[in-house]
Every structure is written in structure tokens, then in C-alpha cells.
């Protein structure tokens, strides 16, 4: 009976065959179409290749004018919009200044008649002690040691100030993002129709490059930390909202019934019953907000948020790679600490006695007392303010020399690798994509969308690709696409065998999981550092950075897919006398295919996410346009190029994940039979 | 028209799921026929349910999975609105109640115990039990004082500060029961409260429930699909099938006079000595009957040992002490093995 299941899995029923034939004929049709186009290159009119400039509406200009008008002229009542936004900015600045003041900058108060008054920030030793205590409560001794070690690293390498600046931005962005996400998520839960619309908005918010909404934000809030904070919240908030809605929806129905049956008002229902009961899901969302905030805060250093990101950026720009590296390690440590602690907090379950109210309150008092003592001591004894200068070290110089040496010593192999990749892979793919007419690419994508999902996806694809073609950014879009495709391919080529090995050998899996978990906590920016150190600037280092960043899902999904093949199916294969290789080829991989395809789409999304950052090492696609738009403060160009990236990634993701879903449904036939023999 | 004897009355209650159910209600009063339902792809979870539940009664609803038990109780509590028909709680029609009135009723008059306990994970035992009072805005000190009494009542003393995940299933449901009693409700709904517990604990909890009910004397609506459980606690049992209430009767009545083959099949497995009373199996008054008399309302199973041990049939008396018949070994053995009666 189990053998029957195997039989089914091996020899697909007619359905799959038809689809495979259709896919083949589709592919053949495309090839023929491409060939014809090629042959008819001289005959075809120019608009088939690229939309002529005369047909392109001046989208960017219109957007620019609209924004300028709103920002400069528009008035609501008698108030200029610009004044309102500036007022909002100064409102947001209050808590930001407070936190930054407490952590790093201190306060300068000016009381009329020239009376001045300075308050020093909280000293390093008080903050370190307090964080150590909190970490101990959340995650026990290991967490405490990790936190203390991280603080020590910042102190010894002279990174305390930028680290505190980063932390200040992150904590505020998390506070804003979490509250906004919670409210939006709860709202979407209560109004399901709203939920679909918000979902689409979040899709765009999460795929739009940060750079492309930086400019409008700059226009309204001016250059500086508030703009950075706003951008960070936009980037980091959606997972909180999504997780909130999802967690609320997953509550057992009896919990909502309970709320009704004890006579809750709608507000009591949400705040006393539903949200507390869903708190594990909410905390998981909070973890994501924290990690994304850190990632975005680092990126936002470009527009003057300061902090660790700024150190990395300056280091990279002036080729002081040692300094960039030290700051990069700092970011990494910070990411690991924040991830660990927020995860531990999310998994924590209250226990009686061990942490009765009394103990929590005692810790609160201790923390408050310590902070107060620190503040007072710092005012009275200036030497207690900063970490002693003589204990600060820097390996920057040494690292610079080491990198210089390595670059010379390994110049030949590194150069060969880079040039070989560029000459034989990168450039040909890029040229091929650029040579294709936009009409053919669009037609192929629309056809594929129609086959895979139906009219809705086809129309959406048409609209999105049409937008890119009409915007005049088609070439840049193809360049972005080429880098992402090649990187995804390389990531899969590495990730698939590694995931396979991990899925087959649980012992290996532990280590691999540890590594990819750590890789996944690192902010995008960090990946640039070693890559630039070794490979310099250009498409090749960009590709390496993307591959590194996008590798975890490639490994994870393959591994999970293989590990989840039903044991009965594997036993059946053993009984049928399959060799391990046959088992892999005929049973395990086919069964894991939908999961692996989901992995591909995740890898692709991550690659698009990293692509944006690689503009800093000089790639030439849409991402570069968004970066240029920031430096030239062009709202329209930035938004349109950014939407291009967003659209490309949404199309690619939908096509692949829908394909995976169909594949899963097909496999569900024999799989379902397996479950109910 | 408050009716003190029947706190709950259902009149021609229908609950129909599916698109266009409400429109159907407007055109097909008092109730649609099965063909109409089938042709529109609608599912009737309740079909024309009419019943009255008496004050202080333990009313058990039984039926297979999907027969509509939970739907009936959810209609009674206003968790889902019936598609057609009326539901009167103490004479007040649920349909005409304002949302505020409904909240009021839920806060003071009715309460519910859930199959999966539905405890709030972030609150301690005490916090969970006191929760309904918190919703009512009662200050912390008074509500915790009252909750402490209930902790005592359900036998959880010493665990006040535990969190739900630190308790066993049985203990968790004790918390659920205490929580549902803290508002001192008149009507108590329990939807398969013990199904998630293992048999030994379940038995213990049934005893506990009967002990509580003996002192509290609430109107109880209890869902189960365990017949043993039903006959232990029920005053009356309603048997549901495909959304219809097929029969409402005492356990004994169901066994002695099943309304149709379905109920007969359903009750066949019941150990009869645990539902039949002496009055249903006694023989004629006989001069040979000697020894201590048995009551005619006693369960046959409860007096079986005495009858079997006696040499002669035992006399049967009614409440006034008058001899109304006799009980011999034959009828007891016949009852136990389901041969006569
Ligand atoms: N919200 C709903 N939407 C559609 N159909 C529903 C809904 N709730 C219940 N039903 C259907 O109504 C019928 C009765 O369900 P109900 O939950 O009342 O059964 P039950 O007797 O309590 O079963 P169980 O013993 O499994 O709890 C079932 O066929 C169920 O699928
Ligand atoms: Mg039910």
C-alpha cells in the first residue's frame, strides 16, 4: 500500500504530464519567438525593442513637480504643509533627543540671561551594568555574558559613541514601528476587507528600496535623524502589522468566545483578551521589527543618522577597511545580541514564584537606582564619564595592512576568479538580457503568469512590466534583473547541495543551522565589508555580497523539504530496492521540490533586498538610479526606479511561489493517499 | 412574560450556514424544506429546534460530531444569531436585545465553560478566575477576594499564583469552572467540558460537577458525546441528529421508549441498570417478598447487590412507604443483561 504511494510519486498521473508538455511547448515557443525576432531585427520597428523616448510620459518630472508643490506651496487651511511636517518632525525629535541625550550626547540647557547648564549622559559603566542585569533576567547567564562582551568590545575599540547612537535610533524606531504595526494589525483583523489592501501596500513597502523613499522624506522632514527614523519605521513596521493580524487570526475560537461570554466591550475584547493571548506571535513580530530596524538604521547613516553605519560607510569610502571592519563586527555583535534577547523574551513563559511580582519590581528598583547613581556620579566626577582613553585600542591599521598584504598575495587567484566570472558568466548574461526586446520579455512573462495562475496575475504582470518599459528604465531594470538572477542561481548552486547534506544528516544540520541563523541576523550592510576588502568594487563583489546574503533561505528550504519527506515514502523506496542515489533522485528531491521552489523565491526576494545595498559598490541597475536620486534629491526618479525594483521582485516572487503551490497540489494526490491509507 | 420555570425556551430555531442564508429566512418562513437547502448548497446546522429547559435542571445535549450541539448552545448564548425562530432567556427574546443588554446578561446571568479551557496564558490562576469581574470594572481587592473563595471551592488552594501552562488538564478545567462561577450566573453552559481529559480525571471532574451542582442548583446546559457522562449527570437528555432534536427525555425514558430507530441504536449500548429505576422493572405485590424494602425511584444498579444477596424478592415502596410491588433476582439479572424490559 505504501508502494502504491511511491508508484504514484514516481509516475505522475496524466495531469502533471500535460503541464510538463505545456511548459516545454511554451519554452519552445519562446525560443522560436526569440529566434524570429533576432532574424527580423532589421525589419522590426524600433518600438518593439525599446519604448521610444517620445512615447514615454514624463512620470518622474510630474512626480517631482507634484512633490515640490506639496512641499513648498501647498497649504492646509492657512498652514503650509511644509510647516506642518517640520512641526511634526520637531515633535518626533523630542523623544529622539531625549534618548540620544541619555545614551550619548548629554543635555545642554540654556536658561535665559546666559545661564548655561550641562548634563552629562549616562556613563558607560552604569549602562553596561543595567543591560547585563536585564539580559540575565531575560536569557540567564549566557545572555548576560554576551551582552557584557559586546559592551566591552564597543568600549575597547572606541565604538561606544556610534554604537549608542545606533541603539538610540533603533530603540525609537522599534517603539514607533511596534506601536504602529500593532494598531494597524489589530485594525486589519477587525476589518478583513482592509486587510487585503494593506497587504498589497506592505508588499510594496517591504520591496521598495529604502533610498527611493528617503528623498520624499527628506523633502518633508529635512536632512537628519528624524528623516532616518521615519524611513526606518516605514521599512521595519510591516512585519509587525502582518504578524499581529496573523497571530490574532490564529487564536483558538474559544478565546474570542470567552471574550464575548464574559461580556467584554469591543475595546476590552482587543486589549484584555485577544492581544495578550496572541502575545507570542506579537513578540515574534517585534523580533523582526528590531532586526529590520537595525538593518535600516545602518543604511540610513547615508542621510546623517550617524552611528555604526556611518563608521562603516566612511571606512569603505576612504578605503580604511580596518575601521569599517571593526564597526562591522560591532554591528554584527549588536545584531546577535538584539536577536538573542528578543527571541528569548518571545519564548519566555511566565512561571510562578520564580518571578513573582516582587522580584520583577525589585529588579526595576535596582535598575532605576543604578541609572540614577550613574547620572549623578557622571555630573560630579567627570573622569567617570568616558571609558579611559588609554585602554582603547584599534586594530584598524594592522587590519589595513593585512588586507593590503592579502590583496597582493592572492591577487592572482582572486583576479582570475573575478575576471573569469565576469567574462564568462556575468557579461554574457547581461548582454543577452539587454539584447532582448521589451515586448518579447513582457509577452513571455505575461504568458507564464497566465499559465501559472490565471488572468489576474497576467494582468498585474503586464501592468508592472509595462510601467517599467514606459518609465524609460528598461535597460536598468534588465541590469538589476541580471545581477539578481545570476546571484540567485549561484546561491542555489551552493545552497542546494549544502541543504541536501543537512537534510540527510541531522548531525551536520545542527552546525549548518547555527551558521545560517547567524548569517540571517546580520544587517545587509555588513556583507559589503569583507566583499569590498577582497574584491574591490563592481558587479562581481556585488554578486558575492548578494549570494552571501541570499544563501540562508536557499539552504534552509532545501533542508526542510528533504527532511519533511514522509518516512513511509522513504521506507517504501528502501523496500523497492532503491540505491541511496535513486532514492534521492526519484523520491526525496521530487517530493521536496515545492519547498525548494519556495526557497528559490525567498532567495530571489533576499537578492532583491541586497541588490539595493550593492548600489554602494557601483552596480548599474535601477538600484543605482535610486541612490543617485538620493544624492540629487530627485523624488520622482527615485520613486519610479524604486517601484521598478519592487515590481520586478513582486512578479518574480509571485510566479515562483504560485508555481510551487501548483506543484504542491499535484503532489498532494499521492501524499494525501499516504495519510489515509 | 417572564417564566420562572423555564429560563431557556427555543421556538422553531433554525441556523443555516452558507451564502444567502439570510435571504432564505425572509422568503421561507417558518422553515425551508430539505430540497431548497440542498439546491442552494446551504447547510442547516439547526433544524426547527423547539425545547424548554427548566429551572435548576441539568439538561444534557447529545449527538454525533457535527449534529449541531455546539451550534444550539452558541445560539442560546447569543454567540451566533439564529437564522429563524426565537430564543427566550427568562422570557426575554435574544433577538430584541440591545448589545448593551446582551453584555449585561453575559456579565451577570449566564456563563460558559469551554472544551479547550480557554484560559488566558498571561494571567495566573487567580487572575484567570477573577477575569470576568475585572471586565466588569470591579476593583482588584474585591475581585481577588471573591476569586480566592472559588479557588477553595474547586480545590485548587495553593496554586493561586501558578500560570495555566503549569497546571494539568484537569486543574486547568477547574480554573475554567471557577471562572465561569465567579459571576454567580443563573444559567451555566458547558460545551464538552471534560472531553479533553483522560477517563480517570473525567470521572473525578463529573463527581466534582455534581457536588457543585448539589449546592449551587443552577440551570445547567451540558454538551457531551459520552453517554456514560450523560446518564451520570443528566436530569433530561436531548438527542440531536443532523440539526434536529430527535427526542428529549430522561435517561430512563430514552431507553424505555426511544422515539425512533436512531435513538434506539444510540441507547442500545447503555448499561441499563444504571438508567432504569426500580419502578420500571418491578413485579406485582407479592406476599413472598420479605426483608428491607427498596425505593421505587432507586436505580436498579444501586440495589442489585441487595436483591441478589437476598433469598426472596424484596418489597418495593414509594415515597410514602406504601408497598407498590416486589423486585426479584430475575428482573435484576434481566435488566443487567438487557434481556427483559
Ligand atoms: N461558522 C460555520 N460556518 C459554516 N458551517 C458551520 C459553522 N459552524 C458550524 N458549522 C457546521 O454546522 C454543523 C454543526 O456544527 P456543530 O459545531 O454545532 O457540531 P457539534 O455537534 O458541536 O459537533 P462536535 O461534536 O464535533 O463539536 C457542522 O456540520 C458544521 O460543519
Ligand atoms: Mg461542538
mmCIF file with all atom_site columns, N, CA and C in Angstrom, chain B residues 124-179:
data_model
loop_
_atom_site.group_PDB
_atom_site.id
_atom_site.type_symbol
_atom_site.label_atom_id
_atom_site.label_alt_id
_atom_site.label_comp_id
_atom_site.label_asym_id
_atom_site.label_entity_id
_atom_site.label_seq_id
_atom_site.pdbx_PDB_ins_code
_atom_site.Cartn_x
_atom_site.Cartn_y
_atom_site.Cartn_z
_atom_site.occupancy
_atom_site.B_iso_or_equiv
_atom_site.pdbx_formal_charge
_atom_site.auth_seq_id
_atom_site.auth_comp_id
_atom_site.auth_asym_id
_atom_site.auth_atom_id
_atom_site.pdbx_PDB_model_num
ATOM 1   N N  . UNK B 1 124 ? -2.413  34.549 36.018 1.00 0.00 ? 124 UNK B N  1
ATOM 2   C CA . UNK B 1 124 ? -2.287  33.440 36.963 1.00 0.00 ? 124 UNK B CA 1
ATOM 3   C C  . UNK B 1 124 ? -3.652  32.805 37.166 1.00 0.00 ? 124 UNK B C  1
ATOM 4   N N  . UNK B 1 125 ? -3.674  31.714 37.929 1.00 0.00 ? 125 UNK B N  1
ATOM 5   C CA . UNK B 1 125 ? -4.930  31.062 38.261 1.00 0.00 ? 125 UNK B CA 1
ATOM 6   C C  . UNK B 1 125 ? -5.900  32.087 38.846 1.00 0.00 ? 125 UNK B C  1
ATOM 7   N N  . UNK B 1 126 ? -5.408  32.843 39.813 1.00 0.00 ? 126 UNK B N  1
ATOM 8   C CA . UNK B 1 126 ? -6.259  33.836 40.456 1.00 0.00 ? 126 UNK B CA 1
ATOM 9   C C  . UNK B 1 126 ? -6.737  34.881 39.444 1.00 0.00 ? 126 UNK B C  1
ATOM 10  N N  . UNK B 1 127 ? -5.806  35.331 38.590 1.00 0.00 ? 127 UNK B N  1
ATOM 11  C CA . UNK B 1 127 ? -6.151  36.348 37.597 1.00 0.00 ? 127 UNK B CA 1
ATOM 12  C C  . UNK B 1 127 ? -7.179  35.829 36.613 1.00 0.00 ? 127 UNK B C  1
ATOM 13  N N  . UNK B 1 128 ? -7.035  34.577 36.187 1.00 0.00 ? 128 UNK B N  1
ATOM 14  C CA . UNK B 1 128 ? -7.995  33.995 35.260 1.00 0.00 ? 128 UNK B CA 1
ATOM 15  C C  . UNK B 1 128 ? -9.372  33.895 35.888 1.00 0.00 ? 128 UNK B C  1
ATOM 16  N N  . UNK B 1 129 ? -9.401  33.427 37.132 1.00 0.00 ? 129 UNK B N  1
ATOM 17  C CA . UNK B 1 129 ? -10.705 33.255 37.777 1.00 0.00 ? 129 UNK B CA 1
ATOM 18  C C  . UNK B 1 129 ? -11.375 34.606 37.985 1.00 0.00 ? 129 UNK B C  1
ATOM 19  N N  . UNK B 1 130 ? -10.568 35.612 38.329 1.00 0.00 ? 130 UNK B N  1
ATOM 20  C CA . UNK B 1 130 ? -11.141 36.925 38.618 1.00 0.00 ? 130 UNK B CA 1
ATOM 21  C C  . UNK B 1 130 ? -11.446 37.716 37.347 1.00 0.00 ? 130 UNK B C  1
ATOM 22  N N  . UNK B 1 131 ? -11.024 37.176 36.192 1.00 0.00 ? 131 UNK B N  1
ATOM 23  C CA . UNK B 1 131 ? -11.102 37.964 34.967 1.00 0.00 ? 131 UNK B CA 1
ATOM 24  C C  . UNK B 1 131 ? -12.494 38.518 34.651 1.00 0.00 ? 131 UNK B C  1
ATOM 25  N N  . UNK B 1 132 ? -13.580 37.705 34.760 1.00 0.00 ? 132 UNK B N  1
ATOM 26  C CA . UNK B 1 132 ? -14.895 38.275 34.439 1.00 0.00 ? 132 UNK B CA 1
ATOM 27  C C  . UNK B 1 132 ? -15.238 39.486 35.296 1.00 0.00 ? 132 UNK B C  1
ATOM 28  N N  . UNK B 1 133 ? -14.756 39.497 36.546 1.00 0.00 ? 133 UNK B N  1
ATOM 29  C CA . UNK B 1 133 ? -15.043 40.652 37.404 1.00 0.00 ? 133 UNK B CA 1
ATOM 30  C C  . UNK B 1 133 ? -14.205 41.854 36.983 1.00 0.00 ? 133 UNK B C  1
ATOM 31  N N  . UNK B 1 134 ? -12.987 41.567 36.480 1.00 0.00 ? 134 UNK B N  1
ATOM 32  C CA . UNK B 1 134 ? -12.141 42.661 36.006 1.00 0.00 ? 134 UNK B CA 1
ATOM 33  C C  . UNK B 1 134 ? -12.832 43.379 34.846 1.00 0.00 ? 134 UNK B C  1
ATOM 34  N N  . UNK B 1 135 ? -13.418 42.566 33.953 1.00 0.00 ? 135 UNK B N  1
ATOM 35  C CA . UNK B 1 135 ? -14.136 43.146 32.823 1.00 0.00 ? 135 UNK B CA 1
ATOM 36  C C  . UNK B 1 135 ? -15.283 44.026 33.301 1.00 0.00 ? 135 UNK B C  1
ATOM 37  N N  . UNK B 1 136 ? -15.856 43.651 34.446 1.00 0.00 ? 136 UNK B N  1
ATOM 38  C CA . UNK B 1 136 ? -16.963 44.448 34.966 1.00 0.00 ? 136 UNK B CA 1
ATOM 39  C C  . UNK B 1 136 ? -16.491 45.693 35.697 1.00 0.00 ? 136 UNK B C  1
ATOM 40  N N  . UNK B 1 137 ? -15.174 45.850 35.803 1.00 0.00 ? 137 UNK B N  1
ATOM 41  C CA . UNK B 1 137 ? -14.646 47.050 36.428 1.00 0.00 ? 137 UNK B CA 1
ATOM 42  C C  . UNK B 1 137 ? -14.644 46.992 37.940 1.00 0.00 ? 137 UNK B C  1
ATOM 43  N N  . UNK B 1 138 ? -14.671 45.787 38.496 1.00 0.00 ? 138 UNK B N  1
ATOM 44  C CA . UNK B 1 138 ? -14.646 45.654 39.955 1.00 0.00 ? 138 UNK B CA 1
ATOM 45  C C  . UNK B 1 138 ? -13.195 45.761 40.440 1.00 0.00 ? 138 UNK B C  1
ATOM 46  N N  . UNK B 1 139 ? -12.976 46.425 41.555 1.00 0.00 ? 139 UNK B N  1
ATOM 47  C CA . UNK B 1 139 ? -11.596 46.710 41.952 1.00 0.00 ? 139 UNK B CA 1
ATOM 48  C C  . UNK B 1 139 ? -10.855 45.427 42.327 1.00 0.00 ? 139 UNK B C  1
ATOM 49  N N  . UNK B 1 140 ? -9.554  45.517 42.222 1.00 0.00 ? 140 UNK B N  1
ATOM 50  C CA . UNK B 1 140 ? -8.709  44.358 42.316 1.00 0.00 ? 140 UNK B CA 1
ATOM 51  C C  . UNK B 1 140 ? -8.901  43.597 43.625 1.00 0.00 ? 140 UNK B C  1
ATOM 52  N N  . UNK B 1 141 ? -8.982  44.343 44.704 1.00 0.00 ? 141 UNK B N  1
ATOM 53  C CA . UNK B 1 141 ? -9.023  43.668 46.003 1.00 0.00 ? 141 UNK B CA 1
ATOM 54  C C  . UNK B 1 141 ? -10.292 42.825 46.141 1.00 0.00 ? 141 UNK B C  1
ATOM 55  N N  . UNK B 1 142 ? -11.444 43.409 45.796 1.00 0.00 ? 142 UNK B N  1
ATOM 56  C CA . UNK B 1 142 ? -12.681 42.631 45.974 1.00 0.00 ? 142 UNK B CA 1
ATOM 57  C C  . UNK B 1 142 ? -12.724 41.458 45.014 1.00 0.00 ? 142 UNK B C  1
ATOM 58  N N  . UNK B 1 143 ? -12.242 41.657 43.778 1.00 0.00 ? 143 UNK B N  1
ATOM 59  C CA . UNK B 1 143 ? -12.372 40.534 42.856 1.00 0.00 ? 143 UNK B CA 1
ATOM 60  C C  . UNK B 1 143 ? -11.420 39.419 43.234 1.00 0.00 ? 143 UNK B C  1
ATOM 61  N N  . UNK B 1 144 ? -10.262 39.753 43.769 1.00 0.00 ? 144 UNK B N  1
ATOM 62  C CA . UNK B 1 144 ? -9.352  38.676 44.148 1.00 0.00 ? 144 UNK B CA 1
ATOM 63  C C  . UNK B 1 144 ? -9.825  37.978 45.420 1.00 0.00 ? 144 UNK B C  1
ATOM 64  N N  . UNK B 1 145 ? -10.513 38.715 46.263 1.00 0.00 ? 145 UNK B N  1
ATOM 65  C CA . UNK B 1 145 ? -11.072 38.064 47.451 1.00 0.00 ? 145 UNK B CA 1
ATOM 66  C C  . UNK B 1 145 ? -12.097 37.021 47.016 1.00 0.00 ? 145 UNK B C  1
ATOM 67  N N  . UNK B 1 146 ? -12.966 37.443 46.090 1.00 0.00 ? 146 UNK B N  1
ATOM 68  C CA . UNK B 1 146 ? -14.003 36.514 45.612 1.00 0.00 ? 146 UNK B CA 1
ATOM 69  C C  . UNK B 1 146 ? -13.353 35.332 44.875 1.00 0.00 ? 146 UNK B C  1
ATOM 70  N N  . UNK B 1 147 ? -12.325 35.614 44.075 1.00 0.00 ? 147 UNK B N  1
ATOM 71  C CA . UNK B 1 147 ? -11.652 34.543 43.329 1.00 0.00 ? 147 UNK B CA 1
ATOM 72  C C  . UNK B 1 147 ? -11.022 33.549 44.291 1.00 0.00 ? 147 UNK B C  1
ATOM 73  N N  . UNK B 1 148 ? -10.477 34.038 45.405 1.00 0.00 ? 148 UNK B N  1
ATOM 74  C CA . UNK B 1 148 ? -9.848  33.142 46.371 1.00 0.00 ? 148 UNK B CA 1
ATOM 75  C C  . UNK B 1 148 ? -10.873 32.153 46.918 1.00 0.00 ? 148 UNK B C  1
ATOM 76  N N  . UNK B 1 149 ? -12.114 32.619 47.141 1.00 0.00 ? 149 UNK B N  1
ATOM 77  C CA . UNK B 1 149 ? -13.164 31.701 47.604 1.00 0.00 ? 149 UNK B CA 1
ATOM 78  C C  . UNK B 1 149 ? -13.376 30.589 46.587 1.00 0.00 ? 149 UNK B C  1
ATOM 79  N N  . UNK B 1 150 ? -13.386 30.966 45.307 1.00 0.00 ? 150 UNK B N  1
ATOM 80  C CA . UNK B 1 150 ? -13.659 29.961 44.275 1.00 0.00 ? 150 UNK B CA 1
ATOM 81  C C  . UNK B 1 150 ? -12.497 29.002 44.115 1.00 0.00 ? 150 UNK B C  1
ATOM 82  N N  . UNK B 1 151 ? -11.269 29.503 44.278 1.00 0.00 ? 151 UNK B N  1
ATOM 83  C CA . UNK B 1 151 ? -10.112 28.615 44.249 1.00 0.00 ? 151 UNK B CA 1
ATOM 84  C C  . UNK B 1 151 ? -10.317 27.514 45.270 1.00 0.00 ? 151 UNK B C  1
ATOM 85  N N  . UNK B 1 152 ? -10.756 27.924 46.435 1.00 0.00 ? 152 UNK B N  1
ATOM 86  C CA . UNK B 1 152 ? -11.044 26.995 47.520 1.00 0.00 ? 152 UNK B CA 1
ATOM 87  C C  . UNK B 1 152 ? -12.125 26.000 47.069 1.00 0.00 ? 152 UNK B C  1
ATOM 88  N N  . UNK B 1 153 ? -13.188 26.528 46.488 1.00 0.00 ? 153 UNK B N  1
ATOM 89  C CA . UNK B 1 153 ? -14.349 25.718 46.116 1.00 0.00 ? 153 UNK B CA 1
ATOM 90  C C  . UNK B 1 153 ? -13.980 24.616 45.124 1.00 0.00 ? 153 UNK B C  1
ATOM 91  N N  . UNK B 1 154 ? -13.099 24.935 44.151 1.00 0.00 ? 154 UNK B N  1
ATOM 92  C CA . UNK B 1 154 ? -12.775 23.931 43.133 1.00 0.00 ? 154 UNK B CA 1
ATOM 93  C C  . UNK B 1 154 ? -11.517 23.159 43.497 1.00 0.00 ? 154 UNK B C  1
ATOM 94  N N  . UNK B 1 155 ? -11.030 23.358 44.719 1.00 0.00 ? 155 UNK B N  1
ATOM 95  C CA . UNK B 1 155 ? -9.922  22.527 45.195 1.00 0.00 ? 155 UNK B CA 1
ATOM 96  C C  . UNK B 1 155 ? -8.580  22.857 44.590 1.00 0.00 ? 155 UNK B C  1
ATOM 97  N N  . UNK B 1 156 ? -8.305  24.129 44.360 1.00 0.00 ? 156 UNK B N  1
ATOM 98  C CA . UNK B 1 156 ? -7.004  24.493 43.795 1.00 0.00 ? 156 UNK B CA 1
ATOM 99  C C  . UNK B 1 156 ? -6.173  25.313 44.786 1.00 0.00 ? 156 UNK B C  1
ATOM 100 N N  . UNK B 1 157 ? -6.563  25.242 46.051 1.00 0.00 ? 157 UNK B N  1
ATOM 101 C CA . UNK B 1 157 ? -5.857  26.063 47.047 1.00 0.00 ? 157 UNK B CA 1
ATOM 102 C C  . UNK B 1 157 ? -4.357  25.782 46.963 1.00 0.00 ? 157 UNK B C  1
ATOM 103 N N  . UNK B 1 158 ? -3.566  26.824 47.060 1.00 0.00 ? 158 UNK B N  1
ATOM 104 C CA . UNK B 1 158 ? -2.109  26.671 46.995 1.00 0.00 ? 158 UNK B CA 1
ATOM 105 C C  . UNK B 1 158 ? -1.554  26.902 45.602 1.00 0.00 ? 158 UNK B C  1
ATOM 106 N N  . UNK B 1 159 ? -2.437  26.967 44.597 1.00 0.00 ? 159 UNK B N  1
ATOM 107 C CA . UNK B 1 159 ? -1.937  27.164 43.232 1.00 0.00 ? 159 UNK B CA 1
ATOM 108 C C  . UNK B 1 159 ? -2.355  28.516 42.668 1.00 0.00 ? 159 UNK B C  1
ATOM 109 N N  . UNK B 1 160 ? -2.751  29.415 43.514 1.00 0.00 ? 160 UNK B N  1
ATOM 110 C CA . UNK B 1 160 ? -3.293  30.698 43.050 1.00 0.00 ? 160 UNK B CA 1
ATOM 111 C C  . UNK B 1 160 ? -2.353  31.413 42.092 1.00 0.00 ? 160 UNK B C  1
ATOM 112 N N  . UNK B 1 161 ? -1.039  31.320 42.362 1.00 0.00 ? 161 UNK B N  1
ATOM 113 C CA . UNK B 1 161 ? -0.118  32.133 41.564 1.00 0.00 ? 161 UNK B CA 1
ATOM 114 C C  . UNK B 1 161 ? 0.496   31.346 40.414 1.00 0.00 ? 161 UNK B C  1
ATOM 115 N N  . UNK B 1 162 ? 0.004   30.125 40.168 1.00 0.00 ? 162 UNK B N  1
ATOM 116 C CA . UNK B 1 162 ? 0.514   29.369 39.018 1.00 0.00 ? 162 UNK B CA 1
ATOM 117 C C  . UNK B 1 162 ? -0.054  29.940 37.729 1.00 0.00 ? 162 UNK B C  1
ATOM 118 N N  . UNK B 1 163 ? 0.677   29.682 36.635 1.00 0.00 ? 163 UNK B N  1
ATOM 119 C CA . UNK B 1 163 ? 0.164   30.071 35.322 1.00 0.00 ? 163 UNK B CA 1
ATOM 120 C C  . UNK B 1 163 ? -0.454  28.845 34.651 1.00 0.00 ? 163 UNK B C  1
ATOM 121 N N  . UNK B 1 164 ? -1.388  29.049 33.712 1.00 0.00 ? 164 UNK B N  1
ATOM 122 C CA . UNK B 1 164 ? -2.107  27.911 33.133 1.00 0.00 ? 164 UNK B CA 1
ATOM 123 C C  . UNK B 1 164 ? -1.192  26.791 32.640 1.00 0.00 ? 164 UNK B C  1
ATOM 124 N N  . UNK B 1 165 ? -0.074  27.155 31.983 1.00 0.00 ? 165 UNK B N  1
ATOM 125 C CA . UNK B 1 165 ? 0.749   26.081 31.417 1.00 0.00 ? 165 UNK B CA 1
ATOM 126 C C  . UNK B 1 165 ? 1.458   25.270 32.490 1.00 0.00 ? 165 UNK B C  1
ATOM 127 N N  . UNK B 1 166 ? 1.350   25.711 33.725 1.00 0.00 ? 166 UNK B N  1
ATOM 128 C CA . UNK B 1 166 ? 1.970   24.951 34.809 1.00 0.00 ? 166 UNK B CA 1
ATOM 129 C C  . UNK B 1 166 ? 0.984   23.975 35.456 1.00 0.00 ? 166 UNK B C  1
ATOM 130 N N  . UNK B 1 167 ? -0.233  23.893 34.914 1.00 0.00 ? 167 UNK B N  1
ATOM 131 C CA . UNK B 1 167 ? -1.261  23.042 35.512 1.00 0.00 ? 167 UNK B CA 1
ATOM 132 C C  . UNK B 1 167 ? -1.562  21.855 34.604 1.00 0.00 ? 167 UNK B C  1
ATOM 133 N N  . UNK B 1 168 ? -2.097  20.776 35.207 1.00 0.00 ? 168 UNK B N  1
ATOM 134 C CA . UNK B 1 168 ? -2.548  19.642 34.405 1.00 0.00 ? 168 UNK B CA 1
ATOM 135 C C  . UNK B 1 168 ? -3.888  20.006 33.764 1.00 0.00 ? 168 UNK B C  1
ATOM 136 N N  . UNK B 1 169 ? -4.314  19.177 32.803 1.00 0.00 ? 169 UNK B N  1
ATOM 137 C CA . UNK B 1 169 ? -5.569  19.454 32.111 1.00 0.00 ? 169 UNK B CA 1
ATOM 138 C C  . UNK B 1 169 ? -6.738  19.571 33.078 1.00 0.00 ? 169 UNK B C  1
ATOM 139 N N  . UNK B 1 170 ? -6.820  18.615 34.022 1.00 0.00 ? 170 UNK B N  1
ATOM 140 C CA . UNK B 1 170 ? -7.915  18.637 34.982 1.00 0.00 ? 170 UNK B CA 1
ATOM 141 C C  . UNK B 1 170 ? -7.903  19.910 35.806 1.00 0.00 ? 170 UNK B C  1
ATOM 142 N N  . UNK B 1 171 ? -6.698  20.301 36.230 1.00 0.00 ? 171 UNK B N  1
ATOM 143 C CA . UNK B 1 171 ? -6.599  21.534 37.025 1.00 0.00 ? 171 UNK B CA 1
ATOM 144 C C  . UNK B 1 171 ? -6.982  22.748 36.200 1.00 0.00 ? 171 UNK B C  1
ATOM 145 N N  . UNK B 1 172 ? -6.588  22.733 34.922 1.00 0.00 ? 172 UNK B N  1
ATOM 146 C CA . UNK B 1 172 ? -6.931  23.868 34.067 1.00 0.00 ? 172 UNK B CA 1
ATOM 147 C C  . UNK B 1 172 ? -8.447  24.003 33.956 1.00 0.00 ? 172 UNK B C  1
ATOM 148 N N  . UNK B 1 173 ? -9.136  22.842 33.809 1.00 0.00 ? 173 UNK B N  1
ATOM 149 C CA . UNK B 1 173 ? -10.573 22.950 33.664 1.00 0.00 ? 173 UNK B CA 1
ATOM 150 C C  . UNK B 1 173 ? -11.224 23.370 34.978 1.00 0.00 ? 173 UNK B C  1
ATOM 151 N N  . UNK B 1 174 ? -10.594 23.021 36.103 1.00 0.00 ? 174 UNK B N  1
ATOM 152 C CA . UNK B 1 174 ? -11.116 23.528 37.373 1.00 0.00 ? 174 UNK B CA 1
ATOM 153 C C  . UNK B 1 174 ? -11.062 25.050 37.385 1.00 0.00 ? 174 UNK B C  1
ATOM 154 N N  . UNK B 1 175 ? -9.982  25.595 36.827 1.00 0.00 ? 175 UNK B N  1
ATOM 155 C CA . UNK B 1 175 ? -9.890  27.053 36.734 1.00 0.00 ? 175 UNK B CA 1
ATOM 156 C C  . UNK B 1 175 ? -11.020 27.574 35.850 1.00 0.00 ? 175 UNK B C  1
ATOM 157 N N  . UNK B 1 176 ? -11.241 26.883 34.710 1.00 0.00 ? 176 UNK B N  1
ATOM 158 C CA . UNK B 1 176 ? -12.311 27.306 33.804 1.00 0.00 ? 176 UNK B CA 1
ATOM 159 C C  . UNK B 1 176 ? -13.658 27.294 34.506 1.00 0.00 ? 176 UNK B C  1
ATOM 160 N N  . UNK B 1 177 ? -13.875 26.272 35.321 1.00 0.00 ? 177 UNK B N  1
ATOM 161 C CA . UNK B 1 177 ? -15.155 26.164 36.034 1.00 0.00 ? 177 UNK B CA 1
ATOM 162 C C  . UNK B 1 177 ? -15.280 27.282 37.066 1.00 0.00 ? 177 UNK B C  1
ATOM 163 N N  . UNK B 1 178 ? -14.202 27.492 37.807 1.00 0.00 ? 178 UNK B N  1
ATOM 164 C CA . UNK B 1 178 ? -14.242 28.545 38.823 1.00 0.00 ? 178 UNK B CA 1
ATOM 165 C C  . UNK B 1 178 ? -14.501 29.896 38.165 1.00 0.00 ? 178 UNK B C  1
ATOM 166 N N  . UNK B 1 179 ? -13.828 30.141 37.025 1.00 0.00 ? 179 UNK B N  1
ATOM 167 C CA . UNK B 1 179 ? -14.017 31.417 36.345 1.00 0.00 ? 179 UNK B CA 1
ATOM 168 C C  . UNK B 1 179 ? -15.482 31.596 35.943 1.00 0.00 ? 179 UNK B C  1
#
